[in-house]
Tab-separated table of C-alpha atoms and ligand atoms in Angstrom:
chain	number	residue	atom	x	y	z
A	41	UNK	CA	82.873	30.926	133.505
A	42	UNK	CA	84.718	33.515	132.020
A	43	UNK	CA	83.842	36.979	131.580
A	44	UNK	CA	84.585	37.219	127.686
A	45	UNK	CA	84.634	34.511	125.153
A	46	UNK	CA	86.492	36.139	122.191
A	47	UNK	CA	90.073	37.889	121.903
A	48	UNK	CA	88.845	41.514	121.165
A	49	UNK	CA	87.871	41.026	124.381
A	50	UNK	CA	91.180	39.067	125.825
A	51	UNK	CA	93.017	41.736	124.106
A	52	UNK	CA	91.751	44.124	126.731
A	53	UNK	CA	90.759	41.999	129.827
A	54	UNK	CA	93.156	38.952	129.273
A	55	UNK	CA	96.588	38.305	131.317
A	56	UNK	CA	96.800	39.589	135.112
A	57	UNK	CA	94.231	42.991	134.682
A	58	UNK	CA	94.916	45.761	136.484
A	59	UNK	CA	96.561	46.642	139.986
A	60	UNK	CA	95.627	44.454	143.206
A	61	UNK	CA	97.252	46.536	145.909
A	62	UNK	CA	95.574	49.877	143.969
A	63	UNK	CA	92.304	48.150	141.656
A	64	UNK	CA	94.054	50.603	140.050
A	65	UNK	CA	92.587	49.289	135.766
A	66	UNK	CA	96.168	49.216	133.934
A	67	UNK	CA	99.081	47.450	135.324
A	68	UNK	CA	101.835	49.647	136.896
A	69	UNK	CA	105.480	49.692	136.104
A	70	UNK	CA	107.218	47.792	138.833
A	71	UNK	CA	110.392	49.783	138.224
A	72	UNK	CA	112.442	47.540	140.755
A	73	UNK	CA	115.295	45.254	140.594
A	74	UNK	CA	114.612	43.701	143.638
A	75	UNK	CA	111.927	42.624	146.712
A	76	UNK	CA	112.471	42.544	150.537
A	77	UNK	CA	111.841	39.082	151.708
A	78	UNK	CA	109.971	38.331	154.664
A	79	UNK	CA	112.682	35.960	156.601
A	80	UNK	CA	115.654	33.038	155.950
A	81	UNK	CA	114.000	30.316	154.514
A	82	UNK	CA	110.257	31.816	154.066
A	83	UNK	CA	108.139	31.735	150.876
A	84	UNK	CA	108.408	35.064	148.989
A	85	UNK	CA	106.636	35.361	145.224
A	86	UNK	CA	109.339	37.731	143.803
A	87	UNK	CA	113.149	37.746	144.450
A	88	UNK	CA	114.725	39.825	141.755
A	89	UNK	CA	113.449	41.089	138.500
A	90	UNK	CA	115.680	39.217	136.000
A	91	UNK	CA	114.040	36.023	137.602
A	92	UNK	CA	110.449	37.873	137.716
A	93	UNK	CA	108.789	41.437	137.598
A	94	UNK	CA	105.101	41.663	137.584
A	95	UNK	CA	104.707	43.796	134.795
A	96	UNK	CA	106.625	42.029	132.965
A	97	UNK	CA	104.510	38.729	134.589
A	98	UNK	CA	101.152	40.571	133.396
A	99	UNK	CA	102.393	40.906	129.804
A	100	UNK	CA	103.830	37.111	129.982
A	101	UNK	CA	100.537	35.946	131.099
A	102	UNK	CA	98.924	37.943	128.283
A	103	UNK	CA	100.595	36.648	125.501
A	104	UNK	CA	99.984	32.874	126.732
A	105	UNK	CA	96.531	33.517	126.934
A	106	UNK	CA	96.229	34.798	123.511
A	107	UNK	CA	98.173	32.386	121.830
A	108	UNK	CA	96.451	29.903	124.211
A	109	UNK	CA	99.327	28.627	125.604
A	110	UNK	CA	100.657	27.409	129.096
A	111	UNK	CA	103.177	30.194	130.103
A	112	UNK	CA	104.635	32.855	128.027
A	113	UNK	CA	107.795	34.683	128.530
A	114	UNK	CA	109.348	38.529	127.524
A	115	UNK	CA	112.516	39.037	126.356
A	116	UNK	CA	114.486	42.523	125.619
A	117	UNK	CA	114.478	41.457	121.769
A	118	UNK	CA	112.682	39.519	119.066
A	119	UNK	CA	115.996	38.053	118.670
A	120	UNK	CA	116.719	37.698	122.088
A	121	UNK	CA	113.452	35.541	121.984
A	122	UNK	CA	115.274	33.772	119.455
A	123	UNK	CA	118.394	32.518	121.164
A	124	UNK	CA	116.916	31.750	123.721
A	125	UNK	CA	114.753	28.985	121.863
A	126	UNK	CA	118.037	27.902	120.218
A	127	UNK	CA	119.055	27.474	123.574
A	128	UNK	CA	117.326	24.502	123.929
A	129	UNK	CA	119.396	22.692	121.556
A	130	UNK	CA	122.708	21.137	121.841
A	131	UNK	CA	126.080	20.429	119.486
A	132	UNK	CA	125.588	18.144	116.609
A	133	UNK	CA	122.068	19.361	116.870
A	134	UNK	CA	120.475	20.651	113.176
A	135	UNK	CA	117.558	23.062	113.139
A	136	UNK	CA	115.370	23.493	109.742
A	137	UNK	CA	114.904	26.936	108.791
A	138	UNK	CA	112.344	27.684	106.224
A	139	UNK	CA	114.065	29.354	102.862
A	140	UNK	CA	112.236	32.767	103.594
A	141	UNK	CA	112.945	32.964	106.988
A	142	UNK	CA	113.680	36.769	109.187
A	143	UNK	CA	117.156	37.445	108.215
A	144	UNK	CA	118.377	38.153	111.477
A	145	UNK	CA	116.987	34.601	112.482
A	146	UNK	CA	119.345	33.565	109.185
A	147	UNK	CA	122.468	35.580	110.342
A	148	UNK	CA	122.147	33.874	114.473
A	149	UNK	CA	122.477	30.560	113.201
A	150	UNK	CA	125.001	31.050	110.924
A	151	UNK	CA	127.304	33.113	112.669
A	152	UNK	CA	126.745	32.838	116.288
A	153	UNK	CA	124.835	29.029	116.657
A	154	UNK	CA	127.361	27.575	114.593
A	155	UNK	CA	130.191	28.312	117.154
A	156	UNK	CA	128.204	25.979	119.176
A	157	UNK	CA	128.162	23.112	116.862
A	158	UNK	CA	124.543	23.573	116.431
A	159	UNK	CA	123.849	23.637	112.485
A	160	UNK	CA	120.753	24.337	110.380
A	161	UNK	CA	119.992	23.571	106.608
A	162	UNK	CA	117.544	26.089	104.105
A	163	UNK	CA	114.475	24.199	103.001
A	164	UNK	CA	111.045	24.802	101.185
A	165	UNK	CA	108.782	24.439	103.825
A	166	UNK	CA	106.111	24.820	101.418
A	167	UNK	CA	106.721	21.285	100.171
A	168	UNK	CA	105.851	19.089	102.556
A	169	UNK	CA	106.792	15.640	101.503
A	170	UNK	CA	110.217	16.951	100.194
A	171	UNK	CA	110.874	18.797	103.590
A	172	UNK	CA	110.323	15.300	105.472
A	173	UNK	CA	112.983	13.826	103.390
A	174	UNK	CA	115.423	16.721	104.869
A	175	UNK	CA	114.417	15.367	108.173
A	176	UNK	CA	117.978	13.233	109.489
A	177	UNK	CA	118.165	11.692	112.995
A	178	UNK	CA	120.444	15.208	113.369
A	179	UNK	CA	117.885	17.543	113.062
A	180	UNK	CA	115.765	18.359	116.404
A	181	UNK	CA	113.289	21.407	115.146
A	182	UNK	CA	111.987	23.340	112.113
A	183	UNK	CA	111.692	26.819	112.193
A	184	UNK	CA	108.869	28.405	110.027
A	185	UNK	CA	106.945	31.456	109.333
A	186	UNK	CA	103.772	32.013	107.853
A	187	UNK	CA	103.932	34.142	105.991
A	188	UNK	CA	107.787	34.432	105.739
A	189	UNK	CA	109.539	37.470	105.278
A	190	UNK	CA	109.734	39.043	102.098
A	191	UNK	CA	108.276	37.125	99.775
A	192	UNK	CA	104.721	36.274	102.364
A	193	UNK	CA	104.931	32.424	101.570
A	194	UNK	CA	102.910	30.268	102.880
A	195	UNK	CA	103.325	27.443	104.963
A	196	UNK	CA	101.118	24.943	106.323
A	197	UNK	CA	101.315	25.106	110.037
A	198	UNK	CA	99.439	22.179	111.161
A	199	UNK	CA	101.173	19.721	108.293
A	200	UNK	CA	104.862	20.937	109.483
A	201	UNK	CA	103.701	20.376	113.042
A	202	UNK	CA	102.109	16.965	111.955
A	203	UNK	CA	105.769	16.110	110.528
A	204	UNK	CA	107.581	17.165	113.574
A	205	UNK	CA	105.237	15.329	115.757
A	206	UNK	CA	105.879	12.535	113.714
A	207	UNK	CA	109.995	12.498	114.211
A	208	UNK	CA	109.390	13.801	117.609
A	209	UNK	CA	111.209	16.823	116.880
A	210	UNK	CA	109.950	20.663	117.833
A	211	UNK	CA	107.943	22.601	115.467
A	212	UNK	CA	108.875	26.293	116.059
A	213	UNK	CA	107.084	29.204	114.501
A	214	UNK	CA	107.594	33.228	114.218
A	215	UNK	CA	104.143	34.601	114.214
A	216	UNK	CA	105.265	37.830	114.151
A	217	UNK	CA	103.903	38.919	110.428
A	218	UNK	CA	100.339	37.236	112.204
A	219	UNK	CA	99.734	38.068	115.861
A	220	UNK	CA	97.409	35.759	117.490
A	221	UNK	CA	94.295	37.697	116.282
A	222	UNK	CA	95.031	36.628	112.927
A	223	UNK	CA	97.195	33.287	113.415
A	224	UNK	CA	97.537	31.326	116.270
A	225	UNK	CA	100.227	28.132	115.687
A	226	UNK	CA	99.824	26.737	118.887
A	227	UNK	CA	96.254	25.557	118.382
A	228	UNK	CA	97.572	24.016	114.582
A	229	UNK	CA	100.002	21.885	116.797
A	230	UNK	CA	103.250	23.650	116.961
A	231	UNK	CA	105.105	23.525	120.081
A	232	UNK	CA	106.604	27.255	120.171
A	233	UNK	CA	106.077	29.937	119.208
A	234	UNK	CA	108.011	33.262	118.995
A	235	UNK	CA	107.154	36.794	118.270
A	236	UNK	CA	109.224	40.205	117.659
A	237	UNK	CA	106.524	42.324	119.552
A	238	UNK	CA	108.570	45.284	118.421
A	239	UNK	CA	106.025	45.258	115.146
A	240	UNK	CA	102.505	44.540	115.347
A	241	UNK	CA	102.158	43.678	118.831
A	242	UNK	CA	103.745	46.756	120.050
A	243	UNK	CA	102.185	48.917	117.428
A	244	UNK	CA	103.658	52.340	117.142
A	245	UNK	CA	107.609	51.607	116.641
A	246	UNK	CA	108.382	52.833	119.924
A	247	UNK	CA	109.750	49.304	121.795
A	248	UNK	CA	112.139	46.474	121.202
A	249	UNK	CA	110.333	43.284	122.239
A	250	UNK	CA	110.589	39.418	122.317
A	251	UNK	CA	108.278	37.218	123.409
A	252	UNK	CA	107.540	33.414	123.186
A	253	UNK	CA	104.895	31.018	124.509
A	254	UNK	CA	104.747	27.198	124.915
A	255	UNK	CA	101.756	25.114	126.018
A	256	UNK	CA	103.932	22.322	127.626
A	257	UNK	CA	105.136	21.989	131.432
A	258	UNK	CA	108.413	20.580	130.773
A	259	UNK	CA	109.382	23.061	127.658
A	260	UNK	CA	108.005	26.277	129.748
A	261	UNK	CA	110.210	25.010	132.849
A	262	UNK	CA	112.988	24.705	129.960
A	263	UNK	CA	112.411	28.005	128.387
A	264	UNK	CA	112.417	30.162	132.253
A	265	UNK	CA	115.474	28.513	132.766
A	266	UNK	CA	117.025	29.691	130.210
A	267	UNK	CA	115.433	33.295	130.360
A	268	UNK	CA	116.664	33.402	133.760
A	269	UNK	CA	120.284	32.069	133.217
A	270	UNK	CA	121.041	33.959	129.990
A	271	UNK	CA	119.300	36.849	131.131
A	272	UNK	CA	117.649	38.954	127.815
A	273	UNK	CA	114.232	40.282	129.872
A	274	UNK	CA	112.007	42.149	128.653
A	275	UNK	CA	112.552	45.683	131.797
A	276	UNK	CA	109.416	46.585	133.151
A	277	UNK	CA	108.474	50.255	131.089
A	278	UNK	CA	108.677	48.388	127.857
A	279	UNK	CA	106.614	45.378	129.191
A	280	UNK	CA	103.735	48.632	130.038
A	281	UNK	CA	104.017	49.730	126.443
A	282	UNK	CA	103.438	46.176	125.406
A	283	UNK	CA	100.501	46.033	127.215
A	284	UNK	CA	99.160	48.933	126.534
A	285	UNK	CA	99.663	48.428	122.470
A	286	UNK	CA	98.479	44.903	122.463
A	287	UNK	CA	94.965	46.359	124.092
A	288	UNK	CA	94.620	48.231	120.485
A	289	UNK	CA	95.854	45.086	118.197
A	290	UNK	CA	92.618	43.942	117.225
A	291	UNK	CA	91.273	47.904	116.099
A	292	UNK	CA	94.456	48.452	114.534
A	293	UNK	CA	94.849	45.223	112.579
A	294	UNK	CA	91.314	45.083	111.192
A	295	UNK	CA	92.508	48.879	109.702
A	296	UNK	CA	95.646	47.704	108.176
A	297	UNK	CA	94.308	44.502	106.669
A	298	UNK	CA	91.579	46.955	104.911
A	299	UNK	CA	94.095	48.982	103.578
A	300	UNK	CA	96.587	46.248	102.824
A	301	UNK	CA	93.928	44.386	100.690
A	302	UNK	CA	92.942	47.679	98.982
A	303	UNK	CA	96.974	48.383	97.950
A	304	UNK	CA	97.233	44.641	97.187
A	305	UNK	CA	94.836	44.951	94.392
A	306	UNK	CA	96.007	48.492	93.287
A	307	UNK	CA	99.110	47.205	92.582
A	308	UNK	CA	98.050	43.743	91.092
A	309	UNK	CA	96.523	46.133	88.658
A	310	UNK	CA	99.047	48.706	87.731
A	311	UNK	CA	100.873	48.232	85.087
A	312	UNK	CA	104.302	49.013	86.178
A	313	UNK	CA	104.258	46.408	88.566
A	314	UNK	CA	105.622	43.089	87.380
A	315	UNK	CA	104.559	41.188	90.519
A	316	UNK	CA	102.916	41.732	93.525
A	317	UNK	CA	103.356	38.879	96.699
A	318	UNK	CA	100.231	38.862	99.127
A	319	UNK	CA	98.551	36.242	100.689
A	320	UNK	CA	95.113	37.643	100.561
A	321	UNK	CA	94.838	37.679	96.545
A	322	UNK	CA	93.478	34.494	95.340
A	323	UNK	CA	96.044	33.844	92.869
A	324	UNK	CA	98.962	33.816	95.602
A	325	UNK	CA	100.833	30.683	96.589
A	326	UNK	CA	99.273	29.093	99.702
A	327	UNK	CA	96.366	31.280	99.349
A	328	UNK	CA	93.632	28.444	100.492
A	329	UNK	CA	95.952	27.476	103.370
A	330	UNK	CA	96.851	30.784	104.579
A	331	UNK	CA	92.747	30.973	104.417
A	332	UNK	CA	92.468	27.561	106.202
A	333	UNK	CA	94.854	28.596	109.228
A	334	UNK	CA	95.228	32.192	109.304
A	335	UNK	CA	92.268	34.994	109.469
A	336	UNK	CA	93.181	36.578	106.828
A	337	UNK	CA	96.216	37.375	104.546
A	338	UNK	CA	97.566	40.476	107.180
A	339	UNK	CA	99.215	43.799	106.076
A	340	UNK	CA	102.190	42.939	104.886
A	341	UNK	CA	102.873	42.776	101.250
A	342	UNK	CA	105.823	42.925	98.658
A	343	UNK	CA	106.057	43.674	94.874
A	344	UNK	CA	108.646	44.439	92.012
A	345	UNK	CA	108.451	46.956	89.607
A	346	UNK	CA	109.666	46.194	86.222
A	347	UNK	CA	113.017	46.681	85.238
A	348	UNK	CA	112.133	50.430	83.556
A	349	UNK	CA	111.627	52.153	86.921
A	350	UNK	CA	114.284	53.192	88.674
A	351	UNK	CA	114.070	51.645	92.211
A	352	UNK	CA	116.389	54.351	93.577
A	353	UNK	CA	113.803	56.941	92.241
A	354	UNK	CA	110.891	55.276	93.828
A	355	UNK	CA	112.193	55.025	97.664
A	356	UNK	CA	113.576	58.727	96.784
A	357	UNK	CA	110.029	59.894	95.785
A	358	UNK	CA	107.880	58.978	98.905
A	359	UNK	CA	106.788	61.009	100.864
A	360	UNK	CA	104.351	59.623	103.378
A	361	UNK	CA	105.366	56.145	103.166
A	362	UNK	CA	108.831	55.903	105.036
A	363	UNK	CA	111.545	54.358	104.562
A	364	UNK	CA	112.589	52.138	107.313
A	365	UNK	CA	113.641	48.958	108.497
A	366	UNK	CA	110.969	47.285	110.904
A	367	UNK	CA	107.226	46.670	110.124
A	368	UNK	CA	103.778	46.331	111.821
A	369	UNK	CA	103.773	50.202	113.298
A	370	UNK	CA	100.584	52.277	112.415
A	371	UNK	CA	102.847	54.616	110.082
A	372	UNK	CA	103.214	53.273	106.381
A	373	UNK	CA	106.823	51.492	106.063
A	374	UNK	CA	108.366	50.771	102.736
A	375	UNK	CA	111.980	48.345	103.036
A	376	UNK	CA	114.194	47.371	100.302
A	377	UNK	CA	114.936	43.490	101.269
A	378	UNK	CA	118.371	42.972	99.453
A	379	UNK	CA	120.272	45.943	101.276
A	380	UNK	CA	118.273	46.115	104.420
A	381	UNK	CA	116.527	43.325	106.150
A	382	UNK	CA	117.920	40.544	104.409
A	383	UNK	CA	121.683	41.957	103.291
A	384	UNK	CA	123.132	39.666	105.878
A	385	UNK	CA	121.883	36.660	103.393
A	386	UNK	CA	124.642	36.208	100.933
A	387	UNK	CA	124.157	37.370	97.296
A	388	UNK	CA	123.539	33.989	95.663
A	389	UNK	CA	121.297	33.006	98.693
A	390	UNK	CA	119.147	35.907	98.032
A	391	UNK	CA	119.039	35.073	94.336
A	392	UNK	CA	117.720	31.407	94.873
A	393	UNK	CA	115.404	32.094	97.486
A	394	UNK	CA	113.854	34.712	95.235
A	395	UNK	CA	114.861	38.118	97.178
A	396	UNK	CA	115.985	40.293	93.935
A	397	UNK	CA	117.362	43.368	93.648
A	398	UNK	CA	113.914	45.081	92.726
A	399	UNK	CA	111.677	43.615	95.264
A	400	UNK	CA	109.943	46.371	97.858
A	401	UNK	CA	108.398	45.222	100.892
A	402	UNK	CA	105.556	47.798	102.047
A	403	UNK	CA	104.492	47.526	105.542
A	404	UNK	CA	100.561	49.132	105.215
A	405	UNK	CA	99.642	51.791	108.097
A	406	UNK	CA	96.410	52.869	109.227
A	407	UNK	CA	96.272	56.359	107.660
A	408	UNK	CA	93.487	57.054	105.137
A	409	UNK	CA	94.456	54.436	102.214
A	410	UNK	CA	93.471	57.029	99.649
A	411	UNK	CA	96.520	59.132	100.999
A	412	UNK	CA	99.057	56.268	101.030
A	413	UNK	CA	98.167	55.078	97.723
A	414	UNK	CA	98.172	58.424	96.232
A	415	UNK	CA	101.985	58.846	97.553
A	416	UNK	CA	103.076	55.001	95.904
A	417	UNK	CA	101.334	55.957	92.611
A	418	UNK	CA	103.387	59.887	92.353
A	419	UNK	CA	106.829	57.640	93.289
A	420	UNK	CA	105.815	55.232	90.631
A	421	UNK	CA	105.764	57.867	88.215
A	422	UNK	CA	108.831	59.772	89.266
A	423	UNK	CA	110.671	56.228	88.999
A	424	UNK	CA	109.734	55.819	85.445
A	425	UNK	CA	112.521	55.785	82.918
B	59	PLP	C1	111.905	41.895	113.306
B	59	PLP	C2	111.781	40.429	113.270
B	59	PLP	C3	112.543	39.613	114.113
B	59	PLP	C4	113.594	40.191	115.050
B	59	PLP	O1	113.009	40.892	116.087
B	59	PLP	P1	113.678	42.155	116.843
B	59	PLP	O2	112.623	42.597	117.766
B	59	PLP	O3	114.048	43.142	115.792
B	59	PLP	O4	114.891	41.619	117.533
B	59	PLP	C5	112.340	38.255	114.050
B	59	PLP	N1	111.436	37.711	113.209
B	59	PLP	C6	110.701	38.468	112.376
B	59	PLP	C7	109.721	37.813	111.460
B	59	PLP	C8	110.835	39.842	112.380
B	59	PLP	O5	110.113	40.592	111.534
């Protein structure tokens, strides 16, 4: 039997815990590139830490077990992560990406994938019997998240892995917006998923992460492969500071969800906002699925200001809300999609898939929410015109 049955408690205790040369209770940094074997031809564990590194094997075996997947794996990038999914696919191969997907996830395919033959196609993920029209004997995966970046629509995870299951293609998701203590895919039937661990798994903005996790032999043997040949690893003081900021996910989530709902229904009620995009307000799209496979409707949340405030004005006027790229840190974030994390979308792109010019993405901290809401209220009113 296990020690703990619930992941506040696999947060802390899950993985490989602790030291067993020291007992010492937190994993050390291995800070090596490589291990003296024993002799020619005998059995060694480690060889050379792009192949393995056991911190970076304690934070892979963490991850799995959260997700409650097979084997997990830690790249130097949540992009990193990313290729080296696409990785698995070959040319004349077409991946489905969902029409709010990461930007950066946008840009890969599009400039880098498609040298390789490998295309992909936009679609509404949110419709499901459309989407399995889209499905040709070309296309080998869809890519979704849940809630996708900006605009937090939902998808249903277990009906897009139900679909892929059905064409016996992969069903990939980014649960980076989630985190397993709010979302986990794996369990709703995908068959990967992927996760920039520089934002909420990480926690405090200070590392560049990747990770994925499968729960299948045959894609996990895939997957090392490729993290091995290709090479994007995860080094072994970042893997430590993954660790150490995943131990404080659950603490530090249940704090920004808080806040997030309380700033979700501030601005739902203000009246200089024209729209406000959150998954945990009952009137939002895919509110009673994000319900159904999701804990809640997380911290993230977007809204527009009508066209008499002067945008410009408002990101001008904060003061204790930054403004940043990046997202799931315990410090207030505030991101203007259309020049920042989505510019590499083309104009008319942006424009169909509903990314205007006057939509702000906040990213909610963990300070006192009186004190952030205060500071979005005085920027309102500087932006007015
Ligand atoms: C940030 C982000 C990525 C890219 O991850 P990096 O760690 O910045 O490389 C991918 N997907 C989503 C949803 C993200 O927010």
């Amino acid at each position: 039997m296990s020690a703990y049955n619930n992941i506040e408690s696999a947060l802390i205790h899950g993985g490989i815990y602790g030291d067993e040369y020291t007992k010492a209770v937190n994993v050390p940094i291995y800070q090596t590139s490589t291990y003296e074997q024993s002799g020619l031809g005998e059995e060694f564990r480690w060889e050379y830490s792009r192949t393995g590194n056991p911190t970076r094997a304690a934070l892979e075996a963490l991850i799995a077990e959260l997700e409650h997947g097979t084997a997990g794996f830690a790249f130097a990038s949540g992009m990193a992560a990313i290729t080296a999914v696409l990785s698995l696919f070959h040319t004349g191969d077409r991946i489905i990406i969902s029409s709010n997907v990461y930007g950066g996830t946008f840009r890969l395919l599009d400039k880098v994938f498609n040298h390789f033959g490998i295309s992909y196609s936009i679609e509404d993920t949110t419709d499901i019997s459309s989407l399995e029209k889209k499905i040709t004997k070309e296309v080998k995966a869809i890519l979704v998240e849940s809630p996708a970046n900006p605009l937090l629509t939902v998808t249903d995870l277990a009906a897009v892995s139900r679909l892929a299951a059905k064409y016996d293609i992969l069903s990939i998701v980014d649960n980076t917006f989630m985190t397993p203590y709010l979302q986990r895919p794996l369990e709703l039937g995908a068959d990967i998923v992927i996760h920039s661990a520089t934002k909420y798994l990480g926690g405090h903005s200070d590392v560049v992460a990747g990770l994925v996790v499968v729960n299948d032999d045959k894609l996990a043997k895939q997957i090392a492969f490729i993290q091995n040949s290709t090479g994007g690893v995860l080094g072994p003081f970042d893997s430590f500071l993954l660790i150490r900021g995943i131990k404080t996910l659950g603490v530090r989530l249940d704090r920004h969800v808080e806040n997030a709902e309380k700033a979700a229904e501030f601005l739902s009620r203000h009246k200089a906002v024209k729209n406000v995009y959150y998954p945990g307000l009952p009137e939002a799209q895919g509110y009673e699925i994000n319900k159904r496979q999701a804990k809640n409707g997380g911290a993230m949340i977007s809204f527009e200001l009508y066209e008499n405030y002067d945008i410009k004005k408002f990101f001008k006027s904060l003061k204790l809300v930054a403004l940043a790229e990046s997202l799931g840190g315990v410090e207030s974030l505030v991101c203007h999609p259309a020049s920042m994390t989505h510019a590499s979308i083309p104009y008319e792109v942006r424009q169909q898939v509903g990314i205007t010019d006057g939509l702000i993405r906040l990213s909610i901290g963990i300070e006192s929410i009186d004190d952030i809401l205060a500071d979005i209220a005085q920027a309102i009113e500087e932006s007015e015109g």
